[in-house]
């Protein structure tokens, strides 16, 4: 596991995901190390430590380079780089005596160096002197750390080499060959990519397959020169040179496809001195597999549609909607917490859904006409078509639903999860990454069917869907953290683990003073200046979607419109138009209307004019008007009195019995 990956995967305090990180590879080399061995040279290795909460924690350790005072290590450390944090690193060099492991207790300390990851990233190459204890210099010893950003990496390569008829460099036995693969940098310097194992006493060695990222191999430039060197291993560190050859990754792919992936292993000195010299053997590319890694954006641009479903808690624990203390109370001047969460998350989803139609469901209420408890009813009361036109349609359906249902209980969410999972299962059988489903559950308390919910989530973890649970109100949501897999893998009651972490739980009260859906983090690199938007709620959802298509091995048609999924077929990709007023001088994406959630909520307030008060009514997106801030609107009168409020137009009645699992302060009227 890479350094910092555990922190990157876990949620930050308060249920928020960790900040967005860039992936950086660190490569190490040393010069003029101290010689601690009396008969041979030191066998150095480097341990990487990272400071966490005031303590140094060992992240990893390089391989041991035998009998060398100028080692170049092939081990690459992949770390998460956070621009907004000071990440302190320590490199400790040891003369290794025992087997190369994680512990350094029996090894001789050759020197150490401390710096921050930011310093390495800014300079790309850092060379520092090694220091012994109490700050004394370790002679002329230095360590060099080279950083390379691999955030834009789009694949990795699996290679396997073998050789034939290599020169015999040993007098009484055969050569012990190993191969080194180098990348030629822009300054014509050589950067070690990989060093194979040593094959003892063999002139026709077959080396073990290995994997390297495309960024490490050729900086994602397939025409960049690569250089391979073959050596005869010597235990004293004086390896005998056998030969070399130069190629490119593009040439390797073409030669492997044509069955001619073989290069002469040439020693330049022999070639210059001997006219009859041909080669010192041949190196054969036995296997080449290129695995392209697509990003979440690749799938979105390739036509992947995000389907958004919202599920609202209508249990009695929310309180009487006529009471201003109720979580479902409709305030004429500002939306309640249910509407705030709905608008914040829905705003993001609508950009990736071509038809802008969202399914809206409710649970935990008695619904007409028979007033039986339902845990997966359509809030527009159309079981054949539970979709609403945009976020505005969901808001209107929610408002119209409140006076027609009776808040009841219990809080069961497993039926709704299973309902969305059935739709996602049909998409999974198509074998394409064209549909992904997001279920937003808004609830005011801990679910009562926890066992069934865990079972439903584990089954859904194999499907193209994610679940966002927003806790509304001031209840204790400690038990809900179990569903969020940040503290460990979620398991069903039968012990079956979830394949992916698809649940993100967010207590809404911790997000009241900040934007629900987005924060901005700016960072600068040597090549460009970028503003990265990290979504507090969708950070985990994006990676869950990407993890699903990666596990399934689904190909990505980035930049292509799938058959039947184009704009004319109700689907397709985002297409650039000419620059618009939203982003002057830049292309704006079709259908994109980002609204600041706080401004949107304020815009939904009533307008005050000529002493009259206009009740709160959600305006269509894009046509919202901000109320004047200089005037404070008077407190509105309650829309209905307790005696006149009729949930279904059936007249007053004694009301249903109160549910055991949910409490309500005022008794709810029911059908006669």
PDB file of N, CA and C in Angstrom, residues 401-485:
ATOM      1  N   UNK A 401     -46.624  15.891  -1.592  1.00  0.00           N
ATOM      2  CA  UNK A 401     -46.779  14.605  -0.912  1.00  0.00           C
ATOM      3  C   UNK A 401     -47.048  14.776   0.575  1.00  0.00           C
ATOM      4  N   UNK A 402     -46.438  15.784   1.196  1.00  0.00           N
ATOM      5  CA  UNK A 402     -46.526  15.932   2.651  1.00  0.00           C
ATOM      6  C   UNK A 402     -47.953  15.960   3.195  1.00  0.00           C
ATOM      7  N   UNK A 403     -48.864  16.763   2.645  1.00  0.00           N
ATOM      8  CA  UNK A 403     -50.212  16.798   3.223  1.00  0.00           C
ATOM      9  C   UNK A 403     -51.048  15.567   2.897  1.00  0.00           C
ATOM     10  N   UNK A 404     -50.576  14.659   2.058  1.00  0.00           N
ATOM     11  CA  UNK A 404     -51.375  13.511   1.639  1.00  0.00           C
ATOM     12  C   UNK A 404     -50.992  12.216   2.349  1.00  0.00           C
ATOM     13  N   UNK A 405     -49.871  12.213   3.055  1.00  0.00           N
ATOM     14  CA  UNK A 405     -49.434  10.994   3.732  1.00  0.00           C
ATOM     15  C   UNK A 405     -49.480  11.198   5.238  1.00  0.00           C
ATOM     16  N   UNK A 406     -49.459  10.095   5.960  1.00  0.00           N
ATOM     17  CA  UNK A 406     -49.398  10.126   7.415  1.00  0.00           C
ATOM     18  C   UNK A 406     -48.038   9.596   7.849  1.00  0.00           C
ATOM     19  N   UNK A 407     -47.276  10.438   8.531  1.00  0.00           N
ATOM     20  CA  UNK A 407     -45.971  10.028   9.001  1.00  0.00           C
ATOM     21  C   UNK A 407     -46.126   8.897  10.014  1.00  0.00           C
ATOM     22  N   UNK A 408     -45.366   7.822   9.784  1.00  0.00           N
ATOM     23  CA  UNK A 408     -45.550   6.645  10.633  1.00  0.00           C
ATOM     24  C   UNK A 408     -44.186   6.018  10.935  1.00  0.00           C
ATOM     25  N   UNK A 409     -43.956   4.793  10.537  1.00  0.00           N
ATOM     26  CA  UNK A 409     -42.700   4.127  10.830  1.00  0.00           C
ATOM     27  C   UNK A 409     -42.827   2.635  10.569  1.00  0.00           C
ATOM     28  N   UNK A 410     -41.784   1.871  10.801  1.00  0.00           N
ATOM     29  CA  UNK A 410     -40.449   2.241  11.284  1.00  0.00           C
ATOM     30  C   UNK A 410     -39.542   2.728  10.152  1.00  0.00           C
ATOM     31  N   UNK A 411     -38.256   2.976  10.473  1.00  0.00           N
ATOM     32  CA  UNK A 411     -37.291   3.486   9.497  1.00  0.00           C
ATOM     33  C   UNK A 411     -36.594   2.311   8.820  1.00  0.00           C
ATOM     34  N   UNK A 412     -37.197   1.797   7.770  1.00  0.00           N
ATOM     35  CA  UNK A 412     -36.627   0.684   7.013  1.00  0.00           C
ATOM     36  C   UNK A 412     -36.153   1.190   5.649  1.00  0.00           C
ATOM     37  N   UNK A 413     -34.874   1.013   5.361  1.00  0.00           N
ATOM     38  CA  UNK A 413     -34.334   1.476   4.085  1.00  0.00           C
ATOM     39  C   UNK A 413     -33.922   0.324   3.175  1.00  0.00           C
ATOM     40  N   UNK A 414     -33.895  -0.901   3.692  1.00  0.00           N
ATOM     41  CA  UNK A 414     -33.506  -2.044   2.859  1.00  0.00           C
ATOM     42  C   UNK A 414     -34.406  -2.212   1.640  1.00  0.00           C
ATOM     43  N   UNK A 415     -35.745  -2.022   1.743  1.00  0.00           N
ATOM     44  CA  UNK A 415     -36.591  -2.181   0.550  1.00  0.00           C
ATOM     45  C   UNK A 415     -36.208  -1.230  -0.587  1.00  0.00           C
ATOM     46  N   UNK A 416     -35.872   0.020  -0.259  1.00  0.00           N
ATOM     47  CA  UNK A 416     -35.517   0.975  -1.313  1.00  0.00           C
ATOM     48  C   UNK A 416     -34.159   0.629  -1.913  1.00  0.00           C
ATOM     49  N   UNK A 417     -33.199   0.209  -1.079  1.00  0.00           N
ATOM     50  CA  UNK A 417     -31.897  -0.207  -1.614  1.00  0.00           C
ATOM     51  C   UNK A 417     -32.069  -1.379  -2.567  1.00  0.00           C
ATOM     52  N   UNK A 418     -32.891  -2.331  -2.185  1.00  0.00           N
ATOM     53  CA  UNK A 418     -33.123  -3.498  -3.040  1.00  0.00           C
ATOM     54  C   UNK A 418     -33.826  -3.108  -4.332  1.00  0.00           C
ATOM     55  N   UNK A 419     -34.720  -2.121  -4.260  1.00  0.00           N
ATOM     56  CA  UNK A 419     -35.445  -1.694  -5.461  1.00  0.00           C
ATOM     57  C   UNK A 419     -34.494  -1.076  -6.483  1.00  0.00           C
ATOM     58  N   UNK A 420     -33.598  -0.199  -6.039  1.00  0.00           N
ATOM     59  CA  UNK A 420     -32.630   0.395  -6.952  1.00  0.00           C
ATOM     60  C   UNK A 420     -31.627  -0.654  -7.429  1.00  0.00           C
ATOM     61  N   UNK A 421     -31.284  -1.593  -6.555  1.00  0.00           N
ATOM     62  CA  UNK A 421     -30.333  -2.643  -6.928  1.00  0.00           C
ATOM     63  C   UNK A 421     -30.883  -3.526  -8.044  1.00  0.00           C
ATOM     64  N   UNK A 422     -32.186  -3.756  -8.055  1.00  0.00           N
ATOM     65  CA  UNK A 422     -32.767  -4.568  -9.123  1.00  0.00           C
ATOM     66  C   UNK A 422     -32.609  -3.885 -10.479  1.00  0.00           C
ATOM     67  N   UNK A 423     -32.744  -2.571 -10.504  1.00  0.00           N
ATOM     68  CA  UNK A 423     -32.555  -1.833 -11.754  1.00  0.00           C
ATOM     69  C   UNK A 423     -31.079  -1.856 -12.162  1.00  0.00           C
ATOM     70  N   UNK A 424     -30.183  -1.705 -11.170  1.00  0.00           N
ATOM     71  CA  UNK A 424     -28.754  -1.728 -11.473  1.00  0.00           C
ATOM     72  C   UNK A 424     -28.307  -3.111 -11.934  1.00  0.00           C
ATOM     73  N   UNK A 425     -28.944  -4.156 -11.421  1.00  0.00           N
ATOM     74  CA  UNK A 425     -28.578  -5.515 -11.825  1.00  0.00           C
ATOM     75  C   UNK A 425     -28.864  -5.741 -13.305  1.00  0.00           C
ATOM     76  N   UNK A 426     -29.939  -5.138 -13.807  1.00  0.00           N
ATOM     77  CA  UNK A 426     -30.243  -5.263 -15.231  1.00  0.00           C
ATOM     78  C   UNK A 426     -29.164  -4.585 -16.067  1.00  0.00           C
ATOM     79  N   UNK A 427     -28.607  -3.469 -15.572  1.00  0.00           N
ATOM     80  CA  UNK A 427     -27.527  -2.796 -16.284  1.00  0.00           C
ATOM     81  C   UNK A 427     -26.252  -3.629 -16.258  1.00  0.00           C
ATOM     82  N   UNK A 428     -25.995  -4.306 -15.145  1.00  0.00           N
ATOM     83  CA  UNK A 428     -24.776  -5.104 -15.033  1.00  0.00           C
ATOM     84  C   UNK A 428     -24.748  -6.207 -16.084  1.00  0.00           C
ATOM     85  N   UNK A 429     -25.891  -6.761 -16.404  1.00  0.00           N
ATOM     86  CA  UNK A 429     -25.939  -7.865 -17.353  1.00  0.00           C
ATOM     87  C   UNK A 429     -25.617  -7.419 -18.775  1.00  0.00           C
ATOM     88  N   UNK A 430     -25.659  -6.104 -19.048  1.00  0.00           N
ATOM     89  CA  UNK A 430     -25.327  -5.630 -20.385  1.00  0.00           C
ATOM     90  C   UNK A 430     -23.833  -5.663 -20.648  1.00  0.00           C
ATOM     91  N   UNK A 431     -23.011  -5.674 -19.558  1.00  0.00           N
ATOM     92  CA  UNK A 431     -21.561  -5.723 -19.732  1.00  0.00           C
ATOM     93  C   UNK A 431     -20.946  -4.419 -20.181  1.00  0.00           C
ATOM     94  N   UNK A 432     -21.661  -3.298 -20.084  1.00  0.00           N
ATOM     95  CA  UNK A 432     -21.133  -1.994 -20.478  1.00  0.00           C
ATOM     96  C   UNK A 432     -21.104  -1.071 -19.274  1.00  0.00           C
ATOM     97  N   UNK A 433     -20.296  -0.034 -19.383  1.00  0.00           N
ATOM     98  CA  UNK A 433     -20.220   0.980 -18.326  1.00  0.00           C
ATOM     99  C   UNK A 433     -21.018   2.206 -18.742  1.00  0.00           C
ATOM    100  N   UNK A 434     -22.251   2.004 -19.185  1.00  0.00           N
ATOM    101  CA  UNK A 434     -23.041   3.117 -19.708  1.00  0.00           C
ATOM    102  C   UNK A 434     -24.013   3.685 -18.685  1.00  0.00           C
ATOM    103  N   UNK A 435     -24.265   2.973 -17.582  1.00  0.00           N
ATOM    104  CA  UNK A 435     -25.216   3.451 -16.584  1.00  0.00           C
ATOM    105  C   UNK A 435     -24.623   3.243 -15.192  1.00  0.00           C
ATOM    106  N   UNK A 436     -24.754   4.256 -14.344  1.00  0.00           N
ATOM    107  CA  UNK A 436     -24.356   4.133 -12.942  1.00  0.00           C
ATOM    108  C   UNK A 436     -25.437   4.783 -12.096  1.00  0.00           C
ATOM    109  N   UNK A 437     -25.773   4.161 -10.968  1.00  0.00           N
ATOM    110  CA  UNK A 437     -26.924   4.568 -10.169  1.00  0.00           C
ATOM    111  C   UNK A 437     -26.462   5.088  -8.813  1.00  0.00           C
ATOM    112  N   UNK A 438     -27.010   6.249  -8.425  1.00  0.00           N
ATOM    113  CA  UNK A 438     -26.716   6.852  -7.131  1.00  0.00           C
ATOM    114  C   UNK A 438     -28.028   6.977  -6.365  1.00  0.00           C
ATOM    115  N   UNK A 439     -28.053   6.422  -5.160  1.00  0.00           N
ATOM    116  CA  UNK A 439     -29.225   6.486  -4.288  1.00  0.00           C
ATOM    117  C   UNK A 439     -28.912   7.420  -3.131  1.00  0.00           C
ATOM    118  N   UNK A 440     -29.661   8.503  -3.021  1.00  0.00           N
ATOM    119  CA  UNK A 440     -29.531   9.453  -1.918  1.00  0.00           C
ATOM    120  C   UNK A 440     -30.637   9.169  -0.909  1.00  0.00           C
ATOM    121  N   UNK A 441     -30.259   8.793   0.299  1.00  0.00           N
ATOM    122  CA  UNK A 441     -31.222   8.504   1.368  1.00  0.00           C
ATOM    123  C   UNK A 441     -31.141   9.629   2.393  1.00  0.00           C
ATOM    124  N   UNK A 442     -32.254  10.308   2.609  1.00  0.00           N
ATOM    125  CA  UNK A 442     -32.352  11.373   3.603  1.00  0.00           C
ATOM    126  C   UNK A 442     -33.167  10.850   4.771  1.00  0.00           C
ATOM    127  N   UNK A 443     -32.544  10.750   5.937  1.00  0.00           N
ATOM    128  CA  UNK A 443     -33.223  10.182   7.096  1.00  0.00           C
ATOM    129  C   UNK A 443     -32.858  10.963   8.342  1.00  0.00           C
ATOM    130  N   UNK A 444     -33.748  10.907   9.344  1.00  0.00           N
ATOM    131  CA  UNK A 444     -33.537  11.666  10.574  1.00  0.00           C
ATOM    132  C   UNK A 444     -33.049  10.795  11.720  1.00  0.00           C
ATOM    133  N   UNK A 445     -32.843   9.505  11.498  1.00  0.00           N
ATOM    134  CA  UNK A 445     -32.421   8.639  12.591  1.00  0.00           C
ATOM    135  C   UNK A 445     -31.798   7.357  12.101  1.00  0.00           C
ATOM    136  N   UNK A 446     -31.413   6.537  13.051  1.00  0.00           N
ATOM    137  CA  UNK A 446     -30.791   5.258  12.744  1.00  0.00           C
ATOM    138  C   UNK A 446     -31.847   4.317  12.186  1.00  0.00           C
ATOM    139  N   UNK A 447     -31.474   3.551  11.169  1.00  0.00           N
ATOM    140  CA  UNK A 447     -32.418   2.622  10.562  1.00  0.00           C
ATOM    141  C   UNK A 447     -32.730   1.504  11.545  1.00  0.00           C
ATOM    142  N   UNK A 448     -33.953   1.001  11.469  1.00  0.00           N
ATOM    143  CA  UNK A 448     -34.386  -0.066  12.369  1.00  0.00           C
ATOM    144  C   UNK A 448     -34.159  -1.451  11.780  1.00  0.00           C
ATOM    145  N   UNK A 449     -33.991  -1.537  10.467  1.00  0.00           N
ATOM    146  CA  UNK A 449     -33.727  -2.846   9.845  1.00  0.00           C
ATOM    147  C   UNK A 449     -32.248  -2.950   9.481  1.00  0.00           C
ATOM    148  N   UNK A 450     -31.368  -2.777  10.465  1.00  0.00           N
ATOM    149  CA  UNK A 450     -29.929  -2.727  10.221  1.00  0.00           C
ATOM    150  C   UNK A 450     -29.416  -4.009   9.571  1.00  0.00           C
ATOM    151  N   UNK A 451     -29.892  -5.170  10.023  1.00  0.00           N
ATOM    152  CA  UNK A 451     -29.401  -6.434   9.458  1.00  0.00           C
ATOM    153  C   UNK A 451     -29.779  -6.552   7.986  1.00  0.00           C
ATOM    154  N   UNK A 452     -31.045  -6.249   7.664  1.00  0.00           N
ATOM    155  CA  UNK A 452     -31.469  -6.318   6.266  1.00  0.00           C
ATOM    156  C   UNK A 452     -30.760  -5.267   5.417  1.00  0.00           C
ATOM    157  N   UNK A 453     -30.488  -4.093   6.002  1.00  0.00           N
ATOM    158  CA  UNK A 453     -29.787  -3.039   5.270  1.00  0.00           C
ATOM    159  C   UNK A 453     -28.361  -3.462   4.943  1.00  0.00           C
ATOM    160  N   UNK A 454     -27.680  -4.053   5.895  1.00  0.00           N
ATOM    161  CA  UNK A 454     -26.321  -4.536   5.641  1.00  0.00           C
ATOM    162  C   UNK A 454     -26.320  -5.603   4.555  1.00  0.00           C
ATOM    163  N   UNK A 455     -27.290  -6.492   4.600  1.00  0.00           N
ATOM    164  CA  UNK A 455     -27.379  -7.537   3.583  1.00  0.00           C
ATOM    165  C   UNK A 455     -27.607  -6.924   2.201  1.00  0.00           C
ATOM    166  N   UNK A 456     -28.490  -5.925   2.124  1.00  0.00           N
ATOM    167  CA  UNK A 456     -28.785  -5.287   0.842  1.00  0.00           C
ATOM    168  C   UNK A 456     -27.579  -4.527   0.308  1.00  0.00           C
ATOM    169  N   UNK A 457     -26.817  -3.879   1.191  1.00  0.00           N
ATOM    170  CA  UNK A 457     -25.644  -3.118   0.750  1.00  0.00           C
ATOM    171  C   UNK A 457     -24.558  -4.056   0.228  1.00  0.00           C
ATOM    172  N   UNK A 458     -24.340  -5.167   0.913  1.00  0.00           N
ATOM    173  CA  UNK A 458     -23.317  -6.119   0.470  1.00  0.00           C
ATOM    174  C   UNK A 458     -23.671  -6.674  -0.904  1.00  0.00           C
ATOM    175  N   UNK A 459     -24.955  -6.983  -1.136  1.00  0.00           N
ATOM    176  CA  UNK A 459     -25.361  -7.463  -2.462  1.00  0.00           C
ATOM    177  C   UNK A 459     -25.200  -6.366  -3.514  1.00  0.00           C
ATOM    178  N   UNK A 460     -25.504  -5.133  -3.131  1.00  0.00           N
ATOM    179  CA  UNK A 460     -25.413  -4.023  -4.089  1.00  0.00           C
ATOM    180  C   UNK A 460     -23.977  -3.638  -4.395  1.00  0.00           C
ATOM    181  N   UNK A 461     -23.008  -4.052  -3.557  1.00  0.00           N
ATOM    182  CA  UNK A 461     -21.611  -3.679  -3.792  1.00  0.00           C
ATOM    183  C   UNK A 461     -21.061  -4.308  -5.062  1.00  0.00           C
ATOM    184  N   UNK A 462     -21.749  -5.282  -5.617  1.00  0.00           N
ATOM    185  CA  UNK A 462     -21.323  -5.906  -6.867  1.00  0.00           C
ATOM    186  C   UNK A 462     -21.999  -5.289  -8.079  1.00  0.00           C
ATOM    187  N   UNK A 463     -22.789  -4.261  -7.843  1.00  0.00           N
ATOM    188  CA  UNK A 463     -23.580  -3.649  -8.911  1.00  0.00           C
ATOM    189  C   UNK A 463     -23.104  -2.226  -9.162  1.00  0.00           C
ATOM    190  N   UNK A 464     -23.441  -1.655 -10.325  1.00  0.00           N
ATOM    191  CA  UNK A 464     -23.027  -0.275 -10.628  1.00  0.00           C
ATOM    192  C   UNK A 464     -23.872   0.751  -9.891  1.00  0.00           C
ATOM    193  N   UNK A 465     -23.699   0.853  -8.579  1.00  0.00           N
ATOM    194  CA  UNK A 465     -24.470   1.818  -7.797  1.00  0.00           C
ATOM    195  C   UNK A 465     -23.685   2.233  -6.561  1.00  0.00           C
ATOM    196  N   UNK A 466     -24.018   3.413  -6.055  1.00  0.00           N
ATOM    197  CA  UNK A 466     -23.472   3.944  -4.815  1.00  0.00           C
ATOM    198  C   UNK A 466     -24.613   4.526  -3.998  1.00  0.00           C
ATOM    199  N   UNK A 467     -24.395   4.627  -2.693  1.00  0.00           N
ATOM    200  CA  UNK A 467     -25.422   5.103  -1.772  1.00  0.00           C
ATOM    201  C   UNK A 467     -24.851   6.240  -0.942  1.00  0.00           C
ATOM    202  N   UNK A 468     -25.562   7.363  -0.921  1.00  0.00           N
ATOM    203  CA  UNK A 468     -25.221   8.485  -0.047  1.00  0.00           C
ATOM    204  C   UNK A 468     -26.322   8.591   0.996  1.00  0.00           C
ATOM    205  N   UNK A 469     -25.947   8.495   2.264  1.00  0.00           N
ATOM    206  CA  UNK A 469     -26.911   8.624   3.364  1.00  0.00           C
ATOM    207  C   UNK A 469     -26.629   9.932   4.079  1.00  0.00           C
ATOM    208  N   UNK A 470     -27.608  10.809   4.110  1.00  0.00           N
ATOM    209  CA  UNK A 470     -27.473  12.095   4.786  1.00  0.00           C
ATOM    210  C   UNK A 470     -28.345  12.069   6.034  1.00  0.00           C
ATOM    211  N   UNK A 471     -27.715  12.210   7.191  1.00  0.00           N
ATOM    212  CA  UNK A 471     -28.445  12.249   8.458  1.00  0.00           C
ATOM    213  C   UNK A 471     -28.946  13.651   8.735  1.00  0.00           C
ATOM    214  N   UNK A 472     -30.266  13.818   8.788  1.00  0.00           N
ATOM    215  CA  UNK A 472     -30.897  15.117   8.990  1.00  0.00           C
ATOM    216  C   UNK A 472     -31.327  15.228  10.446  1.00  0.00           C
ATOM    217  N   UNK A 473     -31.135  16.406  11.042  1.00  0.00           N
ATOM    218  CA  UNK A 473     -31.552  16.604  12.425  1.00  0.00           C
ATOM    219  C   UNK A 473     -30.402  16.403  13.394  1.00  0.00           C
ATOM    220  N   UNK A 474     -30.753  16.359  14.690  1.00  0.00           N
ATOM    221  CA  UNK A 474     -29.754  16.303  15.754  1.00  0.00           C
ATOM    222  C   UNK A 474     -29.694  14.956  16.448  1.00  0.00           C
ATOM    223  N   UNK A 475     -30.135  13.903  15.796  1.00  0.00           N
ATOM    224  CA  UNK A 475     -30.106  12.575  16.404  1.00  0.00           C
ATOM    225  C   UNK A 475     -28.673  12.070  16.497  1.00  0.00           C
ATOM    226  N   UNK A 476     -28.480  11.010  17.279  1.00  0.00           N
ATOM    227  CA  UNK A 476     -27.182  10.360  17.415  1.00  0.00           C
ATOM    228  C   UNK A 476     -27.024   9.356  16.277  1.00  0.00           C
ATOM    229  N   UNK A 477     -26.118   9.672  15.346  1.00  0.00           N
ATOM    230  CA  UNK A 477     -25.934   8.827  14.165  1.00  0.00           C
ATOM    231  C   UNK A 477     -24.718   7.908  14.292  1.00  0.00           C
ATOM    232  N   UNK A 478     -24.292   7.629  15.513  1.00  0.00           N
ATOM    233  CA  UNK A 478     -23.094   6.814  15.695  1.00  0.00           C
ATOM    234  C   UNK A 478     -23.245   5.446  15.044  1.00  0.00           C
ATOM    235  N   UNK A 479     -24.409   4.835  15.206  1.00  0.00           N
ATOM    236  CA  UNK A 479     -24.620   3.499  14.646  1.00  0.00           C
ATOM    237  C   UNK A 479     -24.632   3.514  13.123  1.00  0.00           C
ATOM    238  N   UNK A 480     -24.934   4.659  12.514  1.00  0.00           N
ATOM    239  CA  UNK A 480     -24.969   4.724  11.056  1.00  0.00           C
ATOM    240  C   UNK A 480     -23.568   4.653  10.450  1.00  0.00           C
ATOM    241  N   UNK A 481     -22.546   4.983  11.258  1.00  0.00           N
ATOM    242  CA  UNK A 481     -21.180   4.920  10.736  1.00  0.00           C
ATOM    243  C   UNK A 481     -20.775   3.496  10.382  1.00  0.00           C
ATOM    244  N   UNK A 482     -21.507   2.508  10.920  1.00  0.00           N
ATOM    245  CA  UNK A 482     -21.192   1.112  10.610  1.00  0.00           C
ATOM    246  C   UNK A 482     -21.386   0.849   9.124  1.00  0.00           C
ATOM    247  N   UNK A 483     -22.388   1.501   8.529  1.00  0.00           N
ATOM    248  CA  UNK A 483     -22.679   1.266   7.115  1.00  0.00           C
ATOM    249  C   UNK A 483     -21.616   1.863   6.205  1.00  0.00           C
ATOM    250  N   UNK A 484     -20.932   2.887   6.695  1.00  0.00           N
ATOM    251  CA  UNK A 484     -19.852   3.504   5.923  1.00  0.00           C
ATOM    252  C   UNK A 484     -18.599   2.667   6.119  1.00  0.00           C
ATOM    253  N   UNK A 485     -18.030   2.167   5.054  1.00  0.00           N
ATOM    254  CA  UNK A 485     -16.907   1.239   5.151  1.00  0.00           C
ATOM    255  C   UNK A 485     -15.569   1.877   5.429  1.00  0.00           C
TER     256      UNK A 485
END
